[in-house]
PDB file of C-alpha atoms in Angstrom:
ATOM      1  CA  UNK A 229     115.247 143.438  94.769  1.00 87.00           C
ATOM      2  CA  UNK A 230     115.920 140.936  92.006  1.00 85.00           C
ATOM      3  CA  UNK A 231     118.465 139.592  94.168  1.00 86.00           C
ATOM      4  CA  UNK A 232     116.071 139.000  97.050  1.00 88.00           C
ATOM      5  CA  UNK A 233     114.076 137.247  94.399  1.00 88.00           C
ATOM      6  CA  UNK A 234     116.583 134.580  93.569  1.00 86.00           C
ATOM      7  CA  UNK A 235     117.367 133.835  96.789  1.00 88.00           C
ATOM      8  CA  UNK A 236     113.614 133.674  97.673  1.00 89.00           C
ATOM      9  CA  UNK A 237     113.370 131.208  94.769  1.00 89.00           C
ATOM     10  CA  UNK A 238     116.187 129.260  95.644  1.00 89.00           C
ATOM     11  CA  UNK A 239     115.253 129.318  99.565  1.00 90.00           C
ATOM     12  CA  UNK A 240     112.040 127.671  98.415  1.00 92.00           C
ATOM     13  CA  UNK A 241     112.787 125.057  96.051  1.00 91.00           C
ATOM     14  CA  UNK A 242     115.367 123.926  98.754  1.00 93.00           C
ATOM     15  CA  UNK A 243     112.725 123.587 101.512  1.00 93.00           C
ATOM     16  CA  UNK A 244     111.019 121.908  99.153  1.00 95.00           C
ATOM     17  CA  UNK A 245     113.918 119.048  98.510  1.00 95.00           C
ATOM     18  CA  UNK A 246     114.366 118.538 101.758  1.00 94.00           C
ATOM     19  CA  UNK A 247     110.685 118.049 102.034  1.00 95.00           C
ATOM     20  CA  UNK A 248     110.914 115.749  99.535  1.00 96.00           C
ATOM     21  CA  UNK A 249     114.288 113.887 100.953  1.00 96.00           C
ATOM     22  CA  UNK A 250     112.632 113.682 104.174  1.00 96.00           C
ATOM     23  CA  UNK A 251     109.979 111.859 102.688  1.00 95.00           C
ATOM     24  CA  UNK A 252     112.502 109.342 100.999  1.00 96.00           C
ATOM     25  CA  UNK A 253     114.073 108.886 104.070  1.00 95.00           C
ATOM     26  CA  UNK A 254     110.996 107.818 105.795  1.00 94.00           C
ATOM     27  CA  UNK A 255     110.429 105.021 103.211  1.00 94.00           C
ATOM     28  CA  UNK A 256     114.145 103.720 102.956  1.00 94.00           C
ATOM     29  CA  UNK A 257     114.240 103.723 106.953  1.00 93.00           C
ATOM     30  CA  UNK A 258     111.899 100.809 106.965  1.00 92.00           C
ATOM     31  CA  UNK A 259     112.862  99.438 103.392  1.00 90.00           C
ATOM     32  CA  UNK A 260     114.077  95.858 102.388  1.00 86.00           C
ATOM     33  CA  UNK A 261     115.587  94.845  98.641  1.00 88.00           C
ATOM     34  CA  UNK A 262     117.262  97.915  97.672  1.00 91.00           C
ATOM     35  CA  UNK A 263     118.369  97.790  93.950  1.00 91.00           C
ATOM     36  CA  UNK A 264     119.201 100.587  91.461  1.00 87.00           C
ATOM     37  CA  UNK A 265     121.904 103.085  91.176  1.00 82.00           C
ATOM     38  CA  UNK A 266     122.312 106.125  89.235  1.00 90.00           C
ATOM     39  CA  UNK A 267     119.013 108.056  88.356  1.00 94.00           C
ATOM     40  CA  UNK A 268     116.399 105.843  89.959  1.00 96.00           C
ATOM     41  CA  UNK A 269     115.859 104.099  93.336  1.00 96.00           C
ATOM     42  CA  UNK A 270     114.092 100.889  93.910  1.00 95.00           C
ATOM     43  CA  UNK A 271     112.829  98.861  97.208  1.00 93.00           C
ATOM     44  CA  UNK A 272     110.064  97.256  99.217  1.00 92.00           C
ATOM     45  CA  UNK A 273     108.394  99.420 101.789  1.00 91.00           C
ATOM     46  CA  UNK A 274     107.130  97.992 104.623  1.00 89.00           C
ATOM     47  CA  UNK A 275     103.388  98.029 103.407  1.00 92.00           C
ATOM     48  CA  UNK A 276     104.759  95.598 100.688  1.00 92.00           C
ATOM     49  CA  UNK A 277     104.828  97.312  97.702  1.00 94.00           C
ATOM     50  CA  UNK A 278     107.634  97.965  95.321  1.00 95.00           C
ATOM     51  CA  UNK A 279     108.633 101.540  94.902  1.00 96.00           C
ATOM     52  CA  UNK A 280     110.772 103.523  92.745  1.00 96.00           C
ATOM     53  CA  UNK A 281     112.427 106.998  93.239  1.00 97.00           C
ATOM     54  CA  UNK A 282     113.937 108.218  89.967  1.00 96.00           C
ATOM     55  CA  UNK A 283     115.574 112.063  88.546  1.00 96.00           C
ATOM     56  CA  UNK A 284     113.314 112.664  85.616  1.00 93.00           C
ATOM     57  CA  UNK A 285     112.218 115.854  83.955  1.00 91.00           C
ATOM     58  CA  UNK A 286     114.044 118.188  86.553  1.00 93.00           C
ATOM     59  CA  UNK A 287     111.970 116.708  89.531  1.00 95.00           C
ATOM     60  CA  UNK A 288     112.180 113.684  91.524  1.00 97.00           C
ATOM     61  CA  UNK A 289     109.256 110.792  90.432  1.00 97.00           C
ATOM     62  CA  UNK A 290     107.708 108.638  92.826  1.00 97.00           C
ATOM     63  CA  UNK A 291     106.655 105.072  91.279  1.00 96.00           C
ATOM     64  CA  UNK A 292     104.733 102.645  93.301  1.00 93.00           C
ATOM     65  CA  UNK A 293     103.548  99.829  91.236  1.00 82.00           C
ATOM     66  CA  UNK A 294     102.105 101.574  87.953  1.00 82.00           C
ATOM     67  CA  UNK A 295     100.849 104.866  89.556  1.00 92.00           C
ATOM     68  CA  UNK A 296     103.538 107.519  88.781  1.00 95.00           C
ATOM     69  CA  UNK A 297     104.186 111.212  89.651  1.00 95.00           C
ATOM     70  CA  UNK A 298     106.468 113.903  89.845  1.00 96.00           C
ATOM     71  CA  UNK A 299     106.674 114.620  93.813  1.00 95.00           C
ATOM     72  CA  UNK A 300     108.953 118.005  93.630  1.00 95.00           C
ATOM     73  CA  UNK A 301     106.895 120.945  92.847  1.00 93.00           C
ATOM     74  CA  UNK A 302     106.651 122.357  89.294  1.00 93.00           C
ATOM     75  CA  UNK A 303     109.574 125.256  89.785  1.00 91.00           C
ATOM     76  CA  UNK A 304     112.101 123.121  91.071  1.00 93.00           C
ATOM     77  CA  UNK A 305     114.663 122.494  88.895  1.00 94.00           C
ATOM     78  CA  UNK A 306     117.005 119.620  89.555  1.00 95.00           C
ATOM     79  CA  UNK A 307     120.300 118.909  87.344  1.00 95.00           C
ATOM     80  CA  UNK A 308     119.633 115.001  86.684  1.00 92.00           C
ATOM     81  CA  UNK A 309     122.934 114.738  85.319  1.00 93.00           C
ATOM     82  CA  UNK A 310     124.220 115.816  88.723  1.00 94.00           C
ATOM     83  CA  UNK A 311     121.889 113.821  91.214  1.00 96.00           C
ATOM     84  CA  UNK A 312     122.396 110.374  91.955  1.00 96.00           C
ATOM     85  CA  UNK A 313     121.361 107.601  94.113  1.00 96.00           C
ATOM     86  CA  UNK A 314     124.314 105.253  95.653  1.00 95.00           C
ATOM     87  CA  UNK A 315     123.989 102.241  97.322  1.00 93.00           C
ATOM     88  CA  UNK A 316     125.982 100.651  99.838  1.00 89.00           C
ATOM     89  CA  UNK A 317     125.394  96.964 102.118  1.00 83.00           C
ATOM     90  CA  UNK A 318     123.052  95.797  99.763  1.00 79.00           C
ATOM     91  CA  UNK A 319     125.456  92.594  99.464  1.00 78.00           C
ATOM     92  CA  UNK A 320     123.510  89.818 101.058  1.00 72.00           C
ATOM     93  CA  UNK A 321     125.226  88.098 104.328  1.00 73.00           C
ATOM     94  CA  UNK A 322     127.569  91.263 104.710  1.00 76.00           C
ATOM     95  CA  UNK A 323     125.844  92.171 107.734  1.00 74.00           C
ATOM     96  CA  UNK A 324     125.567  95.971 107.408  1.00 78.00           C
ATOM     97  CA  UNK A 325     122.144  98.124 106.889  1.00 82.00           C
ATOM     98  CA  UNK A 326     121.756  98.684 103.406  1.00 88.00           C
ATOM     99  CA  UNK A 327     122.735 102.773 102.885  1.00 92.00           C
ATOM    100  CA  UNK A 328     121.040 104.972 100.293  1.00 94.00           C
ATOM    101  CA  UNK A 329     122.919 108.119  99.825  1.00 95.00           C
ATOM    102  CA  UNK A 330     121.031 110.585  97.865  1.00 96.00           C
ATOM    103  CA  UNK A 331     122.821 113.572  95.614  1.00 96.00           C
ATOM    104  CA  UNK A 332     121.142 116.678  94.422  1.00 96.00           C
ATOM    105  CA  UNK A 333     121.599 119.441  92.391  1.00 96.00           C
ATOM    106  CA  UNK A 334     119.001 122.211  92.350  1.00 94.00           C
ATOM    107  CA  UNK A 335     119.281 124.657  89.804  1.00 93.00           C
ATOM    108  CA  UNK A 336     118.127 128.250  90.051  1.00 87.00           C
ATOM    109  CA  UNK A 337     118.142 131.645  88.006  1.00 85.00           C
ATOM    110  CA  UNK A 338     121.205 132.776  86.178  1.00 82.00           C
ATOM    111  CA  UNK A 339     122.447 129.221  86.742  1.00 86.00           C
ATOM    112  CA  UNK A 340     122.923 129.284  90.673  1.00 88.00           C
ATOM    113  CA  UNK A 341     123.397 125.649  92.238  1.00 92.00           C
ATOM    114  CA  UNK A 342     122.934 124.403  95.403  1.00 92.00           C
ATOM    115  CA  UNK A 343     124.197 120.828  95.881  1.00 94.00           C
ATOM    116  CA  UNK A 344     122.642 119.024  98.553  1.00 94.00           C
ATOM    117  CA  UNK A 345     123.828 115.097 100.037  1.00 95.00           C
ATOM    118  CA  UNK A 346     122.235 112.774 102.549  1.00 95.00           C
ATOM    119  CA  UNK A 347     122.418 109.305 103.521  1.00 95.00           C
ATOM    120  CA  UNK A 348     120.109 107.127 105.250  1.00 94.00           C
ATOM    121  CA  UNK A 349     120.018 103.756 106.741  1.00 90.00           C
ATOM    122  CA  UNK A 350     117.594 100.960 106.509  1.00 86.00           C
ATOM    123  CA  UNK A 351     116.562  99.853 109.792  1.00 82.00           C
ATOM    124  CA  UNK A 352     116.621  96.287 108.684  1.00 73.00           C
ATOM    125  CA  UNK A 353     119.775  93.864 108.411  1.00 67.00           C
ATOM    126  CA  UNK A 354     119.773  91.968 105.214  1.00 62.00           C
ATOM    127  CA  UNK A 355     120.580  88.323 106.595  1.00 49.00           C
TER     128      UNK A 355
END
């Protein structure tokens, strides 16, 4: 049973990362002026307005402007030393989408870890 448990646990904090991920994606898909690296994540959307992703606190934070908060749910725990953002064809005139590729590591009971990588392209060509 208490195995059940921490898979349960696990099971759900994952669905809700990829919830979360999915969400990112959405916004970087149609994102211009990448910048950042490391623990934190920053672009235009397309309404405009500057946002900022960043691994704080064992969660993921959404920024846009000044208005802040934690997107993951309250039992997820993320190892911020292990999760990253990379960038790639941010350089402008190289003629490649710019390329967020996000790292995770979720932490569970008795110190389980599931790792979990995506990457996703801008739709629009820096010039």
């Amino acid at each position: 049973l208490r195995t059940q448990r921490i898979i349960t646990d696990m099971s759900e904090s994952m669905n809700n990362v990829s919830f979360v991920t999915e969400q990112i994606a959405r916004e970087v898909r149609v994102g211009f002026t990448f910048s950042g690296s490391g623990d934190s994540l920053q672009f235009i959307n397309s309404d405009n307005e500057v946002i900022t992703y960043s691994f704080l606190d064992g969660g993921i934070e959404r920024c846009e402007s000044n208005d802040c908060s934690k997107i993951t749910a309250p039992d997820v725990n993320i190892d911020i030393e292990r999760s990253q953002f990379i960038l790639q064809g941010t350089e402008p005139g190289d003629g490649l989408p710019p390329r967020v590729t996000i790292l995770i590591s979720v932490v569970g009971e008795k110190d389980i870890r599931i790792n979990l990588q995506t990457t996703i392209s801008s739709r629009n060509v820096d010039s």
